[in-house]
Coordinates of C-alpha atoms in Angstrom, one line a residue:
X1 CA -2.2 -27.6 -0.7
X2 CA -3.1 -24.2 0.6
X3 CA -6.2 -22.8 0.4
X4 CA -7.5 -18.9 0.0
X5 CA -10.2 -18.5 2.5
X6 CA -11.5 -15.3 1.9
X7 CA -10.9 -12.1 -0.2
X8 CA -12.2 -8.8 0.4
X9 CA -12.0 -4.8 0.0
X10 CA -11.2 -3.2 3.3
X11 CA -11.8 0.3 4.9
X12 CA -8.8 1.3 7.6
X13 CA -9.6 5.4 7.8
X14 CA -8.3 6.7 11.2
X15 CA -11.9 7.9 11.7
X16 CA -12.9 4.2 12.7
X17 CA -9.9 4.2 15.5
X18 CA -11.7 7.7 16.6
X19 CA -15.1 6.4 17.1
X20 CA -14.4 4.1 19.6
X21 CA -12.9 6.4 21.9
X22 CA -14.6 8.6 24.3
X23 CA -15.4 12.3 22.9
X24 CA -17.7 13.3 20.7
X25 CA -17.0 11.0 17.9
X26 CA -17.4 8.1 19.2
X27 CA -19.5 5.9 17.4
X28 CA -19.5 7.8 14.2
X29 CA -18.4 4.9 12.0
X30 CA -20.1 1.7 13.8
X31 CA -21.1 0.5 10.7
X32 CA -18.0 -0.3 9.8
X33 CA -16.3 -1.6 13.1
X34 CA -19.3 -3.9 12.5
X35 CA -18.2 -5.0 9.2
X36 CA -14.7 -5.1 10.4
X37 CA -16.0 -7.6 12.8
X38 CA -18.0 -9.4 10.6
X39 CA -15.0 -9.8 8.3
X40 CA -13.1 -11.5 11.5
X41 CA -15.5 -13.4 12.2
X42 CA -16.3 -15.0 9.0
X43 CA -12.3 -15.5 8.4
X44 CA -12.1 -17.3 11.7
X45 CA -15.1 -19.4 10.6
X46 CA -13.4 -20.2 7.2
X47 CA -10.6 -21.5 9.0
X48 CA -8.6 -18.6 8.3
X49 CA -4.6 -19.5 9.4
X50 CA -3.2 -15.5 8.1
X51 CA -4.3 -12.6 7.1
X52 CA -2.1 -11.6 4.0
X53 CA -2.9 -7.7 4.0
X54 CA -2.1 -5.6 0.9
X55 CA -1.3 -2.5 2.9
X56 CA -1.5 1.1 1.0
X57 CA -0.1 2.8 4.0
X58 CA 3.2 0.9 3.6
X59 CA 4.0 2.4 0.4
X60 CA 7.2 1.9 -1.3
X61 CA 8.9 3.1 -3.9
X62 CA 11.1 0.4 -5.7
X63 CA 10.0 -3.1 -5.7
X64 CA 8.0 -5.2 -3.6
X65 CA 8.3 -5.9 0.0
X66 CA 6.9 -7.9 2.7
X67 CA 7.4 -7.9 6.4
X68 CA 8.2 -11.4 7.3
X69 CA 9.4 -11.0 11.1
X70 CA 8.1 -13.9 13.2
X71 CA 6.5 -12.0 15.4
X72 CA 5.0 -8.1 15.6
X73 CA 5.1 -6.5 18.8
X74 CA 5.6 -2.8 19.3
X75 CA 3.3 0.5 20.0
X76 CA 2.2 2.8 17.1
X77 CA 1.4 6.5 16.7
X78 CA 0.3 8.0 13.3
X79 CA 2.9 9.8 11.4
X80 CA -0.2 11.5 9.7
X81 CA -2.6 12.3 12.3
X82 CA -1.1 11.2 15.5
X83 CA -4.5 13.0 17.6
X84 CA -6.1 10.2 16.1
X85 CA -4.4 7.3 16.5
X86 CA -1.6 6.9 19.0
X87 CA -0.4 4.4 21.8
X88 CA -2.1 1.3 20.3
X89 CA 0.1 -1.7 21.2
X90 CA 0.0 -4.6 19.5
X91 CA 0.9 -7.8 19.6
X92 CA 0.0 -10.4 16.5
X93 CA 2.5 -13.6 15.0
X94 CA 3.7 -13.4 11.3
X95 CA 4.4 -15.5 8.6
X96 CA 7.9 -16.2 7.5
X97 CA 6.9 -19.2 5.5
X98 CA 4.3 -17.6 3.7
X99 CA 6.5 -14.7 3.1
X100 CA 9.1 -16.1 1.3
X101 CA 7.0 -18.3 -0.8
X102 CA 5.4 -15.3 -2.2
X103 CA 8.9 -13.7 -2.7
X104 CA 9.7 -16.7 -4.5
X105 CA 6.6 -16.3 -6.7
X106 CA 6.6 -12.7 -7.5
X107 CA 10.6 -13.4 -8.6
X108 CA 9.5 -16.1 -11.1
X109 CA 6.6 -13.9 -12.5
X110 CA 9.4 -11.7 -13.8
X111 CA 9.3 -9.1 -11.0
X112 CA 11.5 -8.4 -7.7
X113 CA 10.5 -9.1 -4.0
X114 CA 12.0 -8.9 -1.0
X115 CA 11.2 -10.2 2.9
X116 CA 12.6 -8.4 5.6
X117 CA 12.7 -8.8 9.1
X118 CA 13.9 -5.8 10.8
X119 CA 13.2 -5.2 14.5
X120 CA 12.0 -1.3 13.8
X121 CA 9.9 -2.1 10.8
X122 CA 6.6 -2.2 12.4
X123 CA 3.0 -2.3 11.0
X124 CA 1.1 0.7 9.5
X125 CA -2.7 1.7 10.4
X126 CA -4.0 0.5 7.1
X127 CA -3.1 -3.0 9.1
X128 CA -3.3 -2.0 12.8
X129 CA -7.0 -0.4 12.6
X130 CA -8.7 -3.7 10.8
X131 CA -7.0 -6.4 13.1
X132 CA -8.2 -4.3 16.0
X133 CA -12.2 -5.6 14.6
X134 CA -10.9 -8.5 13.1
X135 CA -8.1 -10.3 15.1
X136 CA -8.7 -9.4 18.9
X137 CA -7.0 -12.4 20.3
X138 CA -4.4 -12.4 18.4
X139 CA -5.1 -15.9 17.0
X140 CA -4.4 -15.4 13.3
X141 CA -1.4 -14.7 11.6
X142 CA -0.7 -11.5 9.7
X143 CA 1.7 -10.7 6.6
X144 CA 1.6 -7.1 5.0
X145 CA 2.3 -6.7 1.6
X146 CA 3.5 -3.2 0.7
X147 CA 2.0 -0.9 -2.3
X148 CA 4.4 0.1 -4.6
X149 CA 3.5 3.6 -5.4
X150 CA 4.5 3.6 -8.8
X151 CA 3.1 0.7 -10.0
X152 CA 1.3 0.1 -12.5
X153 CA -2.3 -1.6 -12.7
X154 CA -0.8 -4.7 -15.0
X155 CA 2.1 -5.0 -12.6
X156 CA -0.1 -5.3 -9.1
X157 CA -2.7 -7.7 -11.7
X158 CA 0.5 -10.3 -12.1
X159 CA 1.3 -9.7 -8.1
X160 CA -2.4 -11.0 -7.5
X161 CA -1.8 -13.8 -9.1
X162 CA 1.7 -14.6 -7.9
X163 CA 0.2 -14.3 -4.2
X164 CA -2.3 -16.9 -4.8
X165 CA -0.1 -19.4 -6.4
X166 CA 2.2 -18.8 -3.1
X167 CA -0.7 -19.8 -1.3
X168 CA -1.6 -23.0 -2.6
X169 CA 2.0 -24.2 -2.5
X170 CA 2.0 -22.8 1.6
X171 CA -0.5 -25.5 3.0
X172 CA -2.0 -22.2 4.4
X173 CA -5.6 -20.9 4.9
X174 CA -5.4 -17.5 3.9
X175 CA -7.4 -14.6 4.0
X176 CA -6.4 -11.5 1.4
X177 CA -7.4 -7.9 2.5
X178 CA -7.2 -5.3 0.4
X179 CA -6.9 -2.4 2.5
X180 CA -7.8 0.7 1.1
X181 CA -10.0 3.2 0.0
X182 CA -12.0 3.5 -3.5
X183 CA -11.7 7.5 -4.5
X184 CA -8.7 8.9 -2.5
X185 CA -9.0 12.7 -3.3
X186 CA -8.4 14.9 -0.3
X187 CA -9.9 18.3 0.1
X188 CA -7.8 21.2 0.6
X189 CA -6.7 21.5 4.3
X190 CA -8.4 25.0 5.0
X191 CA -12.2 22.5 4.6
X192 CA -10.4 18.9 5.7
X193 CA -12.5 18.8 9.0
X194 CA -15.7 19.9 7.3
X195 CA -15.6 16.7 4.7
X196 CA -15.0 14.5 7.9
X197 CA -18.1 12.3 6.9
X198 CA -17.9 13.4 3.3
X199 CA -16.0 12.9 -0.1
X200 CA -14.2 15.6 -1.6
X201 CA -16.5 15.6 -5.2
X202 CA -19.7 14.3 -6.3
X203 CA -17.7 12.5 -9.4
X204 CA -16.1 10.3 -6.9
X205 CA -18.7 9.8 -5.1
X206 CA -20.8 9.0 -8.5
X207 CA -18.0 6.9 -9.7
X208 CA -17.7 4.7 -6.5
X209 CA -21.5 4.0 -6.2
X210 CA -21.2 2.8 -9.9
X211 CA -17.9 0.4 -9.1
X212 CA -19.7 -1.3 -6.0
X213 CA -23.3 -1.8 -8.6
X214 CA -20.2 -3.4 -10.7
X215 CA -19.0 -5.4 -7.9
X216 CA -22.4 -6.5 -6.6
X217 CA -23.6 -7.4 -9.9
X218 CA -20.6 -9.2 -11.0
X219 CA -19.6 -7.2 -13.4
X220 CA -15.8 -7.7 -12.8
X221 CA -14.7 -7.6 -16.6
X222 CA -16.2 -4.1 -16.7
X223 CA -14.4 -3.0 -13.8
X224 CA -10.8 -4.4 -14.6
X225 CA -11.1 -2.8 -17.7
X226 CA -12.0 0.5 -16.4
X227 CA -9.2 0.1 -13.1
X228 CA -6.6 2.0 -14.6
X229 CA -9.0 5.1 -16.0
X230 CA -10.6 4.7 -12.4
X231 CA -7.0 5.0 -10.3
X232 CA -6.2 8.2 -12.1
X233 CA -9.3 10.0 -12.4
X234 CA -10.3 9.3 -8.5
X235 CA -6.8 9.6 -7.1
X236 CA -6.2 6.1 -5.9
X237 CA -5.0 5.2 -3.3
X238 CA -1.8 4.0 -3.2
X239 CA -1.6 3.2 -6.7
X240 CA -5.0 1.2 -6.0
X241 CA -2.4 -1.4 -5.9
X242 CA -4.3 -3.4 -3.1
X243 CA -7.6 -3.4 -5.1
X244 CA -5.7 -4.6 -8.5
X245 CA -3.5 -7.8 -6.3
X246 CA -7.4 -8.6 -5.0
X247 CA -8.8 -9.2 -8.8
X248 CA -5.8 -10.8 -9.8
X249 CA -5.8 -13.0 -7.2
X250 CA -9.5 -13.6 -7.7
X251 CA -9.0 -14.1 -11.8
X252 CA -9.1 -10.6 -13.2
X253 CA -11.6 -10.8 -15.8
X254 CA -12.8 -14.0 -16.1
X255 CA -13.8 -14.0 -12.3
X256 CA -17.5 -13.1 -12.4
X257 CA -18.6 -13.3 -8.6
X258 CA -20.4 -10.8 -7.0
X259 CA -19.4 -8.8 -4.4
X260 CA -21.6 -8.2 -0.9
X261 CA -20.8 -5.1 0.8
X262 CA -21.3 -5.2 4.4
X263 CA -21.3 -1.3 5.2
X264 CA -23.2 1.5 3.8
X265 CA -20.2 3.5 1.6
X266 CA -19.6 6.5 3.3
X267 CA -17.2 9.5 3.0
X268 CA -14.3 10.2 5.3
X269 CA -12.4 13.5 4.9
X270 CA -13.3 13.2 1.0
X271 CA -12.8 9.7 0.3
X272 CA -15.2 7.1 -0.1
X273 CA -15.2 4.0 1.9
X274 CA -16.2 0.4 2.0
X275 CA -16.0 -3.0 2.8
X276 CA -16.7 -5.8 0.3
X277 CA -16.6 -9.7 0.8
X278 CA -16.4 -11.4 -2.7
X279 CA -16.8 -15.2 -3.2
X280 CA -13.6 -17.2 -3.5
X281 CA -13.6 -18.9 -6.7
X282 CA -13.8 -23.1 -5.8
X283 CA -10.1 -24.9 -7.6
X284 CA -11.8 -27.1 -10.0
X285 CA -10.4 -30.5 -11.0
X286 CA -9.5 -29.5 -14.6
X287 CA -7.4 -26.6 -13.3
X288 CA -10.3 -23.9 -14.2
X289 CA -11.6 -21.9 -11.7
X290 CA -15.3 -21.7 -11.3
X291 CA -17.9 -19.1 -9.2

């Protein structure tokens, strides 16, 4: 029987790729290449087998997807700011298996999947920059999960939970990012580089510190019920689709664990970022799940 390892919110802004090259950014988000690490480093210690990443840079715009190709190897420039991230090879193994269990899953929830295995469908940043911190050697799996745009909150709720059932039938250790950010409202491009360590409106910021008080207090039912208001209102990122699979996956709102954020929040070009590690809930015997 598999096993899910670990589940956590993710930050992936470009920002992070910047401040770890030479210039006069460099080091501006060491925080959170330190939580990135720490992240890594407690999946490898969890015996961690893949990284399942629900990836809001891979959006699409009909169904779900997953890139099952056995192996990802290419080089990768940002579409979206290619000054900041360009020329990073990589080189990491995927997950087939896993793949087309959760296709099989997400199908017998009621909804359509499918796994692909192109040779130019390669990996977006929201991926790239995390398993640069997290997965140096290359020693851990990775399967991205695309974001379907248009999703609803209910729909990405079922997906959760059709992930996780994939993993216990895979014999897997799994680790589930949710990479993304919590507010997601840009500022208009005349100010952009003048929010670089900022977010765009004190309501998001207001409303972000209040969902990570949620989080670390275990306030989960709240949240859930506010996700859909919150995803609007704040301009969410890719539908917050990643952050909706990661509470389904954890048991919407009947999981009560609390969340323990390893970097300050901070601002990047108007949105408000994060990482969060939130206990896995422990299979009990009667089928329940408990904290």
């Amino acid at each position: 029987m598999g096993e899910l390892v670990m589940a956590a919110k993710i930050t992936h802004v470009p920002s992070i790729w910047l401040s770890i090259q030479p210039g006069r950014h460099y080091g501006i988000r060491r925080p959170a290449e330190e939580a990135l690490t720490e992240i890594g480093r407690r999946a490898r210690e969890r015996g961690a087998e893949t990284f399942l990443v629900a990836d809001t840079h891979w959006l699409n715009t009909i169904g779900f997807h997953l890139n099952g190709k056995e192996r990802h190897r290419a080089s990768y420039a940002s579409h979206e700011l290619p000054h900041f991230i360009h020329d990073l090879e990589y080189d990491y193994p995927g997950d087939p298996e896993l793949a087309e269990l959760i296709r099989e899953e997400i199908v017998a929830g009621g909804q359509k999947a499918r796994v692909h295995t192109y040779k130019d469908l390669g990996l977006e940043y929201a991926m790239l920059v995390p398993m640069y911190f997290m997965n140096g050697d290359s020693s851990i799996r990775v399967l991205p999960i695309g974001c379907n745009m248009y999703s609803t909150i209910e729909e990405n709720r079922r997906i959760g939970e059709a992930l996780l059932r994939a993993v216990r039938r895979s014999g897997r250790k799994v680790a589930f990012l949710a990479s993304g950010s919590l507010s997601h409202a840009f500022p208009p491009n005349e100010i952009a580089e003048s929010l670089l360590d900022d977010v765009s409106s004190e309501i998001n910021r207001s409303v972000d510190l209040a969902v990570l008080e949620m989080w670390k207090e275990g306030r989960i039912g709240e949240f859930v019920g506010m996700l859909a208001d919150y995803n609007v209102r704040c301009s969410g990122e890719g539908a917050m689709a990643d952050t909706a699979m990661l509470f389904g996956l954890l048991g919407w709102d009947g999981y009560t664990g609390r969340g323990e954020q390893l970097c300050p929040y901070f601002g990047s070009t108007g949105t408000g970022q994060v990482v969060v590690d939130f206990p896995v809930p422990v299979l009990a015997h009667e089928g329940r799940t408990v904290q």
